[in-house]
Amino acid sequence: MDLNQFMFPVEERPVAIHDGAQDIMDIENRDTFLSADYKALVRADTNEPISIVRNTYQVVPNRVLIMQLMEELVGMDTPFVVEPSHSFVMNNKMRLQIKFPELIVTDDDSDIALSLYLHNSFDGSEGIRVFFGAIRGICQNGMVFGKSIAKAYHRHTSGFELCRISDSLSEITELMPGIQTRINELIQSDPDNALYEDIEKQLGKRMLSQVHESSQKHTSQWDVLNAITYIISHVIDQRLRARYQMAASRVFAL
């Protein structure tokens, strides 16, 4: 996967506005600019506007995040690959998934490789987020272990330092037997009304309807989770997948 597409430059610029009194903006007149409390973020290579944010908003370029992440990953002994199926980049936000193919849990059908998700945005919609999940090999279903593993979260307004991935990876490796135990519990548990009610509450009526309409036979709670992760991974817009994955994590206590 070409990571250069993630690494476009972002510039901060003052925001010109029309004062309503003349047809031509007067760049010498400060009344035709927003106050110093605000600034525009612009994609410098294409001159496309991204967002207007408060002046306290700290821009952390994707390049800085990715290079810092890759530098640490390369220095570790754990093999990794960039996973394109759940990675995306837009002008205002990105998600990069790193898969660790040798760190796995399993079910009866597939290896489920540990993954790291790195998020960033330039519009204030979310801070820099690093959290862990997995991708099911048989169908590329992505899931998130939000309940099992602590997330690292940094707001742009409070400075930034990427957590040490090696420390986090060491911690999650210790937690993976517990995750495997939880997966086994879901495989052995029948779906019931309480589960479906929680799915409707956390993921919405539309998701519940899609689960019931799916062709897969749901003989266990694990089957239901896989139906949900399939819908999230193959139907839901990429920009919205993280929210649904975290909600599924809450429902199934993963």
Coordinates of C-alpha atoms in Angstrom, one line a residue, residues 1-251:
M1 CA 0.0 0.0 0.0
D2 CA 1.4 3.4 -1.0
L3 CA 1.6 5.5 2.2
N4 CA 2.5 8.7 0.3
Q5 CA -1.2 9.4 -0.3
F6 CA -1.5 9.8 3.5
M7 CA 1.4 12.3 3.7
F8 CA 0.1 15.4 2.1
P9 CA 1.1 18.8 3.5
V10 CA -1.3 20.9 5.6
E11 CA -1.0 24.7 6.0
E12 CA -2.5 27.1 8.4
R13 CA -3.9 30.3 6.8
P14 CA -6.0 33.3 7.9
V15 CA -9.7 33.2 6.9
A16 CA -10.9 36.0 4.7
I17 CA -14.6 37.0 4.9
H18 CA -16.8 39.4 3.0
D19 CA -17.7 42.5 5.0
G20 CA -20.9 43.0 3.1
A21 CA -20.0 46.6 2.1
Q22 CA -18.1 46.1 -1.1
D23 CA -17.8 43.6 -4.0
I24 CA -14.1 43.1 -3.6
M25 CA -12.3 41.8 -0.5
D26 CA -9.8 44.2 0.9
I27 CA -6.8 42.2 2.0
E28 CA -5.5 45.2 3.8
N29 CA -8.7 45.6 5.9
R30 CA -8.6 43.3 8.9
D31 CA -12.3 43.6 9.2
T32 CA -12.5 41.2 6.2
F33 CA -10.8 38.4 8.2
L34 CA -12.0 36.2 11.0
S35 CA -10.5 37.1 14.3
A36 CA -7.2 35.6 15.4
D37 CA -9.2 33.1 17.4
Y38 CA -9.7 31.1 14.2
K39 CA -7.6 29.8 11.3
A40 CA -8.1 27.8 8.1
L41 CA -6.4 24.5 7.4
V42 CA -5.6 24.0 3.8
R43 CA -4.2 21.1 1.8
A44 CA -1.1 22.8 0.5
D45 CA -0.4 20.6 -2.5
T46 CA -3.9 21.1 -4.0
N47 CA -5.0 24.3 -2.3
E48 CA -8.2 22.6 -1.1
P49 CA -9.7 24.0 2.1
I50 CA -10.1 21.4 4.8
S51 CA -11.6 23.1 7.8
I52 CA -11.8 26.2 10.0
V53 CA -10.6 25.6 13.5
R54 CA -9.8 27.6 16.6
N55 CA -6.3 28.9 16.9
T56 CA -5.5 26.6 19.8
Y57 CA -6.0 23.6 17.5
Q58 CA -2.6 21.9 17.0
V59 CA -2.0 20.4 13.6
V60 CA -0.2 17.1 13.7
P61 CA 0.5 16.0 10.1
N62 CA -0.2 12.5 9.0
R63 CA 3.4 12.2 7.9
V64 CA 4.7 12.9 11.4
L65 CA 2.4 10.2 12.9
I66 CA 3.1 7.6 10.3
M67 CA 6.9 8.1 10.2
Q68 CA 7.0 8.0 14.0
L69 CA 4.9 4.8 14.0
M70 CA 6.9 3.1 11.3
E71 CA 10.2 4.0 13.0
E72 CA 9.1 2.2 16.1
L73 CA 7.6 -0.8 14.3
V74 CA 10.7 -1.4 12.2
G75 CA 12.7 -1.4 15.4
M76 CA 10.7 -4.2 16.9
D77 CA 11.0 -7.9 16.3
T78 CA 7.3 -8.4 15.6
P79 CA 6.5 -8.7 11.8
F80 CA 3.8 -6.3 10.6
V81 CA 2.1 -5.4 7.3
V82 CA -0.1 -2.4 6.4
E83 CA -3.6 -3.7 6.0
P84 CA -5.4 -1.8 3.1
S85 CA -8.9 -3.3 3.6
H86 CA -9.6 -1.1 6.7
S87 CA -7.3 1.8 5.9
F88 CA -8.4 5.0 4.2
V89 CA -7.4 8.7 3.8
M90 CA -9.4 11.8 3.1
N91 CA -8.4 15.5 3.3
N92 CA -10.0 15.8 6.7
K93 CA -9.2 12.4 8.3
M94 CA -7.4 9.1 8.0
R95 CA -7.3 5.6 9.4
L96 CA -4.3 3.4 9.0
Q97 CA -4.4 -0.3 10.0
I98 CA -1.3 -2.3 10.8
K99 CA -1.7 -6.0 11.0
F100 CA 0.6 -8.3 13.1
P101 CA 0.2 -11.7 11.3
E102 CA 2.0 -13.8 13.9
L103 CA -0.1 -12.5 16.8
I104 CA -3.3 -14.3 16.5
V105 CA -6.4 -15.7 18.2
T106 CA -8.6 -18.3 16.5
D107 CA -12.1 -19.6 16.0
D108 CA -13.1 -22.8 14.2
D109 CA -12.7 -21.3 10.8
S110 CA -10.0 -18.7 10.7
D111 CA -6.9 -17.1 12.3
I112 CA -7.7 -13.7 13.6
A113 CA -4.6 -11.5 13.5
L114 CA -4.0 -8.6 15.9
S115 CA -4.2 -5.1 14.4
L116 CA -3.4 -1.6 15.4
Y117 CA -5.6 1.3 14.2
L118 CA -4.1 4.8 13.9
H119 CA -6.6 7.7 13.4
N120 CA -6.0 11.3 12.7
S121 CA -8.1 14.3 11.6
F122 CA -7.8 17.9 10.6
D123 CA -11.3 19.1 11.3
G124 CA -11.7 18.5 15.1
S125 CA -13.9 15.5 14.6
E126 CA -11.6 13.4 16.6
G127 CA -8.1 13.5 18.2
I128 CA -5.2 11.2 17.4
R129 CA -6.3 7.7 18.4
V130 CA -4.4 4.5 18.7
F131 CA -6.3 1.4 19.6
F132 CA -6.1 -2.4 19.0
G133 CA -8.4 -4.8 17.2
A134 CA -8.2 -7.8 14.9
I135 CA -9.0 -8.9 11.3
R136 CA -10.5 -12.2 10.6
G137 CA -8.5 -13.9 7.9
I138 CA -11.3 -15.9 6.2
C139 CA -13.4 -12.8 5.2
Q140 CA -11.3 -9.7 6.2
N141 CA -13.8 -8.8 8.9
G142 CA -12.4 -6.1 11.1
M143 CA -13.2 -5.9 14.8
V144 CA -12.0 -3.8 17.7
F145 CA -10.9 -5.0 21.2
G146 CA -12.0 -1.8 22.9
K147 CA -13.2 -3.3 26.1
S148 CA -10.3 -5.6 26.6
I149 CA -7.5 -3.2 25.9
A150 CA -6.9 0.4 27.1
K151 CA -6.9 2.9 24.3
A152 CA -4.4 5.8 23.9
Y153 CA -6.1 9.1 23.0
H154 CA -4.6 12.5 22.5
R155 CA -6.4 15.7 21.8
H156 CA -4.9 18.1 19.3
T157 CA -5.3 21.0 21.8
S158 CA -3.2 19.4 24.5
G159 CA 0.0 18.4 22.7
F160 CA 1.0 15.1 21.2
E161 CA 3.3 12.3 21.9
L162 CA 2.7 8.9 20.2
C163 CA 2.5 6.2 22.9
R164 CA 5.2 3.6 22.8
I165 CA 3.8 1.0 20.5
S166 CA 6.3 -1.6 21.8
D167 CA 5.0 -1.2 25.3
S168 CA 1.4 -1.4 24.2
L169 CA 2.1 -4.4 22.0
S170 CA 3.8 -6.2 24.9
E171 CA 0.7 -5.5 27.1
I172 CA -1.8 -6.7 24.6
T173 CA 0.3 -9.9 24.0
E174 CA -0.2 -10.7 27.6
L175 CA -4.0 -10.0 27.3
M176 CA -4.5 -12.1 24.2
P177 CA -5.2 -15.4 26.1
G178 CA -8.1 -13.6 27.9
I179 CA -9.4 -12.4 24.5
Q180 CA -9.2 -16.0 23.2
T181 CA -11.1 -17.1 26.3
R182 CA -13.8 -14.5 25.6
I183 CA -14.1 -15.6 21.9
N184 CA -14.5 -19.2 23.1
E185 CA -17.3 -18.1 25.4
L186 CA -19.1 -16.3 22.6
I187 CA -18.8 -19.5 20.4
Q188 CA -20.4 -21.5 23.2
S189 CA -23.1 -19.0 24.0
D190 CA -26.6 -19.0 22.4
P191 CA -27.9 -15.6 21.1
D192 CA -30.9 -14.4 23.1
N193 CA -33.3 -11.5 23.3
A194 CA -31.1 -9.6 25.6
L195 CA -28.3 -9.7 23.1
Y196 CA -30.5 -8.5 20.2
E197 CA -31.9 -5.7 22.4
D198 CA -28.3 -4.6 23.2
I199 CA -27.4 -4.6 19.5
E200 CA -30.4 -2.4 18.7
K201 CA -29.5 0.0 21.5
Q202 CA -25.8 0.2 20.7
L203 CA -25.8 -0.2 16.9
G204 CA -29.3 0.8 15.8
K205 CA -32.4 -0.8 14.4
R206 CA -31.0 -0.9 10.9
M207 CA -28.0 -3.0 11.9
L208 CA -30.3 -5.4 13.9
S209 CA -32.5 -5.8 10.8
Q210 CA -29.5 -6.4 8.6
V211 CA -28.2 -9.1 11.0
H212 CA -31.6 -10.9 11.0
E213 CA -31.6 -10.7 7.1
S214 CA -28.1 -12.0 6.7
S215 CA -27.7 -15.4 5.0
Q216 CA -25.5 -16.7 7.8
K217 CA -27.1 -19.0 10.4
H218 CA -26.6 -17.6 13.9
T219 CA -26.2 -20.6 16.2
S220 CA -23.9 -18.7 18.7
Q221 CA -23.2 -15.2 19.8
W222 CA -19.9 -15.4 17.9
D223 CA -21.9 -16.0 14.7
V224 CA -23.9 -12.9 15.4
L225 CA -20.7 -10.9 16.0
N226 CA -19.3 -12.1 12.7
A227 CA -22.5 -11.1 10.9
I228 CA -22.1 -7.6 12.4
T229 CA -18.4 -7.3 11.6
Y230 CA -19.1 -8.5 8.0
I231 CA -21.7 -5.7 7.6
I232 CA -19.4 -3.1 9.1
S233 CA -16.4 -4.3 7.0
H234 CA -18.2 -4.7 3.7
V235 CA -21.3 -2.4 3.8
I236 CA -20.7 0.5 6.2
D237 CA -18.8 3.5 4.8
Q238 CA -15.1 3.5 5.8
R239 CA -15.5 6.8 7.7
L240 CA -18.1 5.3 10.0
R241 CA -16.6 1.8 10.6
A242 CA -14.6 2.7 13.8
R243 CA -17.7 3.9 15.6
Y244 CA -19.6 0.8 14.8
Q245 CA -16.6 -1.4 15.6
M246 CA -16.4 0.2 19.1
A247 CA -20.1 -0.3 19.6
A248 CA -19.8 -4.0 18.7
S249 CA -16.9 -4.3 21.2
R250 CA -19.2 -3.0 23.9
V251 CA -22.1 -5.3 23.1

